[in-house]
Amino acid sequence: DAIKSVEDLTRAVRLDPMDGDAFHERGVVYFTSQEYDRAFVDFTRALARGVRTFRAYRNRGLVSLNSGNYDLAHRDFTRSIDLEPKDPFTYMLRALAWQYRGDRAREIEDLTRAIEIDAHRADAYHLRAQAREALRDLDGARRDYVKTLEEHPMDWDQHDAVIEHARKIDKQRVEG
């Protein structure tokens, strides 16, 4: 129960105000409860108290991304990647920050890196297909949509939507 967890973690930080791990854990509870302002404060407190793990930066970056602070999100995701360069999920999150900042080329670079780390991430292929399509790289987008289906069999509605999108790309390629 989230309320009980917050109460327990609040007691822990009252007993030891320097307990960065307790602040981090409470931040996670706040984040999952969509209390983003409180989560941001607790992640920042955890970082200030020496909890310098890739997850602490990634989690604060997630809060910043959800709050529309894409520059801070980007910085925190970069710090997270510096600490753990083999985490594909953080590359995907930083790719979203690039997208929201309007830099599709760098978004594609980060999604490509996520795929290099874990070649079975259908979600990374799907996001990269969308970015490529936005840049009118229709051949690359189509390849990524097909790879999405290969890596993750979806329910029929999703499957049909991806196939329809690939057909739309084929049509644009012929017309364009």
mmCIF file of C-alpha atoms in Angstrom:
data_model
loop_
_atom_site.group_PDB
_atom_site.id
_atom_site.type_symbol
_atom_site.label_atom_id
_atom_site.label_comp_id
_atom_site.label_asym_id
_atom_site.label_seq_id
_atom_site.Cartn_x
_atom_site.Cartn_y
_atom_site.Cartn_z
ATOM 1 C CA ASP A 1 0.000 0.000 0.000
ATOM 2 C CA ALA A 2 1.475 3.345 -1.061
ATOM 3 C CA ILE A 3 0.248 5.319 1.959
ATOM 4 C CA LYS A 4 1.806 2.837 4.380
ATOM 5 C CA SER A 5 5.069 2.860 2.409
ATOM 6 C CA VAL A 6 5.223 6.660 2.488
ATOM 7 C CA GLU A 7 4.545 6.643 6.223
ATOM 8 C CA ASP A 8 7.275 4.065 6.863
ATOM 9 C CA LEU A 9 9.800 5.879 4.684
ATOM 10 C CA THR A 10 8.918 9.237 6.243
ATOM 11 C CA ARG A 11 9.676 7.734 9.654
ATOM 12 C CA ALA A 12 12.994 6.476 8.294
ATOM 13 C CA VAL A 13 14.039 9.931 7.020
ATOM 14 C CA ARG A 14 12.999 11.523 10.305
ATOM 15 C CA LEU A 15 15.209 9.056 12.183
ATOM 16 C CA ASP A 16 18.095 9.631 9.774
ATOM 17 C CA PRO A 17 17.751 12.777 7.623
ATOM 18 C CA MET A 18 20.919 11.768 5.754
ATOM 19 C CA ASP A 19 19.434 8.442 4.597
ATOM 20 C CA GLY A 20 19.517 9.019 0.855
ATOM 21 C CA ASP A 21 18.218 5.529 0.121
ATOM 22 C CA ALA A 22 15.028 6.215 2.097
ATOM 23 C CA PHE A 23 14.482 9.447 0.159
ATOM 24 C CA HIS A 24 15.036 7.577 -3.097
ATOM 25 C CA GLU A 25 12.610 4.810 -2.171
ATOM 26 C CA ARG A 26 9.986 7.328 -1.063
ATOM 27 C CA GLY A 27 10.514 9.149 -4.359
ATOM 28 C CA VAL A 28 9.740 5.914 -6.198
ATOM 29 C CA VAL A 29 6.504 5.538 -4.229
ATOM 30 C CA TYR A 30 5.552 9.144 -4.983
ATOM 31 C CA PHE A 31 6.354 8.636 -8.663
ATOM 32 C CA THR A 32 4.202 5.523 -8.936
ATOM 33 C CA SER A 33 1.422 7.485 -7.209
ATOM 34 C CA GLN A 34 1.883 10.243 -9.815
ATOM 35 C CA GLU A 35 2.934 12.757 -7.174
ATOM 36 C CA TYR A 36 5.673 14.098 -9.418
ATOM 37 C CA ASP A 37 6.570 17.223 -7.436
ATOM 38 C CA ARG A 38 7.147 15.196 -4.276
ATOM 39 C CA ALA A 39 9.032 12.533 -6.211
ATOM 40 C CA PHE A 40 11.311 15.171 -7.753
ATOM 41 C CA VAL A 41 12.100 16.651 -4.333
ATOM 42 C CA ASP A 42 12.893 13.243 -2.851
ATOM 43 C CA PHE A 43 15.076 12.148 -5.776
ATOM 44 C CA THR A 44 16.958 15.441 -5.517
ATOM 45 C CA ARG A 45 17.401 14.919 -1.768
ATOM 46 C CA ALA A 46 18.660 11.382 -2.390
ATOM 47 C CA LEU A 47 21.210 12.662 -4.896
ATOM 48 C CA ALA A 48 22.284 15.419 -2.489
ATOM 49 C CA ARG A 49 22.866 12.743 0.154
ATOM 50 C CA GLY A 50 25.197 10.732 -2.009
ATOM 51 C CA VAL A 51 22.851 8.261 -3.685
ATOM 52 C CA ARG A 52 24.536 8.594 -7.063
ATOM 53 C CA THR A 53 23.259 5.483 -8.769
ATOM 54 C CA PHE A 54 22.152 5.358 -12.371
ATOM 55 C CA ARG A 55 18.618 4.627 -11.124
ATOM 56 C CA ALA A 56 18.513 7.781 -8.985
ATOM 57 C CA TYR A 57 19.392 9.958 -11.973
ATOM 58 C CA ARG A 58 17.142 7.961 -14.296
ATOM 59 C CA ASN A 59 14.203 8.254 -11.892
ATOM 60 C CA ARG A 60 14.615 12.006 -11.466
ATOM 61 C CA GLY A 61 14.917 12.246 -15.241
ATOM 62 C CA LEU A 62 11.617 10.371 -15.584
ATOM 63 C CA VAL A 63 9.924 12.859 -13.275
ATOM 64 C CA SER A 64 11.386 15.753 -15.247
ATOM 65 C CA LEU A 65 10.269 14.173 -18.527
ATOM 66 C CA ASN A 66 6.728 13.736 -17.193
ATOM 67 C CA SER A 67 6.755 17.339 -15.947
ATOM 68 C CA GLY A 68 7.913 18.779 -19.272
ATOM 69 C CA ASN A 69 11.403 19.765 -18.105
ATOM 70 C CA TYR A 70 13.155 18.114 -21.040
ATOM 71 C CA ASP A 71 16.536 19.799 -20.523
ATOM 72 C CA LEU A 72 16.883 18.515 -16.953
ATOM 73 C CA ALA A 73 15.536 15.126 -18.028
ATOM 74 C CA HIS A 74 18.198 14.974 -20.732
ATOM 75 C CA ARG A 75 20.967 15.897 -18.268
ATOM 76 C CA ASP A 76 19.834 13.300 -15.738
ATOM 77 C CA PHE A 77 19.518 10.567 -18.374
ATOM 78 C CA THR A 78 23.023 11.419 -19.581
ATOM 79 C CA ARG A 79 24.365 11.139 -16.022
ATOM 80 C CA SER A 80 22.561 7.824 -15.659
ATOM 81 C CA ILE A 81 24.115 6.556 -18.899
ATOM 82 C CA ASP A 82 27.552 7.696 -17.728
ATOM 83 C CA LEU A 83 27.091 5.512 -14.632
ATOM 84 C CA GLU A 84 25.520 2.542 -16.438
ATOM 85 C CA PRO A 85 26.201 2.637 -20.201
ATOM 86 C CA LYS A 86 24.635 -0.795 -20.801
ATOM 87 C CA ASP A 87 21.062 0.079 -19.766
ATOM 88 C CA PRO A 88 18.950 0.248 -22.951
ATOM 89 C CA PHE A 89 15.928 1.691 -21.151
ATOM 90 C CA THR A 90 17.784 4.875 -20.200
ATOM 91 C CA TYR A 91 18.845 5.380 -23.819
ATOM 92 C CA MET A 92 15.183 5.054 -24.808
ATOM 93 C CA LEU A 93 14.176 7.612 -22.215
ATOM 94 C CA ARG A 94 16.856 10.043 -23.349
ATOM 95 C CA ALA A 95 15.632 9.491 -26.907
ATOM 96 C CA LEU A 96 12.214 10.728 -25.792
ATOM 97 C CA ALA A 97 13.850 13.819 -24.294
ATOM 98 C CA TRP A 98 15.571 14.412 -27.643
ATOM 99 C CA GLN A 99 12.237 13.989 -29.419
ATOM 100 C CA TYR A 100 10.501 16.500 -27.171
ATOM 101 C CA ARG A 101 13.403 18.894 -27.722
ATOM 102 C CA GLY A 102 12.924 18.509 -31.485
ATOM 103 C CA ASP A 103 16.110 16.582 -32.308
ATOM 104 C CA ARG A 104 14.979 13.478 -34.182
ATOM 105 C CA ALA A 105 18.500 12.621 -35.408
ATOM 106 C CA ARG A 106 19.826 12.301 -31.856
ATOM 107 C CA GLU A 107 16.655 10.476 -30.864
ATOM 108 C CA ILE A 108 17.464 7.879 -33.535
ATOM 109 C CA GLU A 109 21.078 7.652 -32.297
ATOM 110 C CA ASP A 110 19.937 6.814 -28.768
ATOM 111 C CA LEU A 111 17.335 4.318 -29.962
ATOM 112 C CA THR A 112 19.973 2.678 -32.150
ATOM 113 C CA ARG A 113 22.257 2.414 -29.110
ATOM 114 C CA ALA A 114 19.427 0.826 -27.095
ATOM 115 C CA ILE A 115 18.949 -1.725 -29.894
ATOM 116 C CA GLU A 116 22.711 -2.429 -30.023
ATOM 117 C CA ILE A 117 22.588 -3.243 -26.304
ATOM 118 C CA ASP A 118 19.409 -5.339 -26.558
ATOM 119 C CA ALA A 119 18.464 -6.354 -30.089
ATOM 120 C CA HIS A 120 15.117 -7.763 -28.920
ATOM 121 C CA ARG A 121 13.560 -4.477 -27.703
ATOM 122 C CA ALA A 122 10.485 -4.205 -29.891
ATOM 123 C CA ASP A 123 9.610 -0.911 -28.201
ATOM 124 C CA ALA A 124 12.934 0.617 -29.303
ATOM 125 C CA TYR A 125 12.367 -0.528 -32.892
ATOM 126 C CA HIS A 126 8.866 0.920 -32.810
ATOM 127 C CA LEU A 127 10.022 4.301 -31.484
ATOM 128 C CA ARG A 128 12.871 4.410 -33.989
ATOM 129 C CA ALA A 129 10.433 3.617 -36.806
ATOM 130 C CA GLN A 130 8.307 6.592 -35.784
ATOM 131 C CA ALA A 131 11.348 8.881 -35.636
ATOM 132 C CA ARG A 132 12.581 7.694 -39.017
ATOM 133 C CA GLU A 133 9.168 8.196 -40.508
ATOM 134 C CA ALA A 134 9.094 11.755 -39.149
ATOM 135 C CA LEU A 135 12.405 12.374 -40.955
ATOM 136 C CA ARG A 136 11.000 10.774 -44.128
ATOM 137 C CA ASP A 137 13.414 7.820 -43.948
ATOM 138 C CA LEU A 138 10.638 5.551 -45.147
ATOM 139 C CA ASP A 139 12.820 2.536 -45.935
ATOM 140 C CA GLY A 140 14.351 2.623 -42.461
ATOM 141 C CA ALA A 141 10.952 3.180 -40.856
ATOM 142 C CA ARG A 142 9.453 0.207 -42.682
ATOM 143 C CA ARG A 143 12.367 -2.053 -41.671
ATOM 144 C CA ASP A 144 11.899 -1.023 -38.050
ATOM 145 C CA TYR A 145 8.139 -1.602 -38.130
ATOM 146 C CA VAL A 146 8.737 -5.098 -39.525
ATOM 147 C CA LYS A 147 11.398 -5.731 -36.849
ATOM 148 C CA THR A 148 8.897 -4.587 -34.210
ATOM 149 C CA LEU A 149 6.551 -7.369 -35.285
ATOM 150 C CA GLU A 150 9.350 -9.942 -35.420
ATOM 151 C CA GLU A 151 10.514 -9.138 -31.902
ATOM 152 C CA HIS A 152 7.132 -8.792 -30.257
ATOM 153 C CA PRO A 153 4.031 -10.594 -31.458
ATOM 154 C CA MET A 154 1.247 -8.193 -30.601
ATOM 155 C CA ASP A 155 -2.438 -8.574 -30.224
ATOM 156 C CA TRP A 156 -4.240 -8.440 -33.552
ATOM 157 C CA ASP A 157 -5.348 -4.809 -33.262
ATOM 158 C CA GLN A 158 -1.767 -3.640 -32.686
ATOM 159 C CA HIS A 159 -0.468 -6.006 -35.357
ATOM 160 C CA ASP A 160 -2.953 -4.681 -37.912
ATOM 161 C CA ALA A 161 -2.097 -1.079 -37.019
ATOM 162 C CA VAL A 162 1.630 -1.687 -37.574
ATOM 163 C CA ILE A 163 0.973 -3.509 -40.865
ATOM 164 C CA GLU A 164 -1.289 -0.677 -41.994
ATOM 165 C CA HIS A 165 1.419 1.817 -41.095
ATOM 166 C CA ALA A 166 3.976 -0.145 -43.145
ATOM 167 C CA ARG A 167 1.556 -0.144 -46.105
ATOM 168 C CA LYS A 168 1.134 3.619 -45.735
ATOM 169 C CA ILE A 169 4.904 3.982 -45.916
ATOM 170 C CA ASP A 170 5.000 1.817 -49.053
ATOM 171 C CA LYS A 171 2.368 4.059 -50.623
ATOM 172 C CA GLN A 172 4.250 7.244 -49.648
ATOM 173 C CA ARG A 173 7.436 5.790 -51.112
ATOM 174 C CA VAL A 174 5.706 5.076 -54.433
ATOM 175 C CA GLU A 175 4.024 8.489 -54.548
ATOM 176 C CA GLY A 176 6.986 10.452 -53.224
#
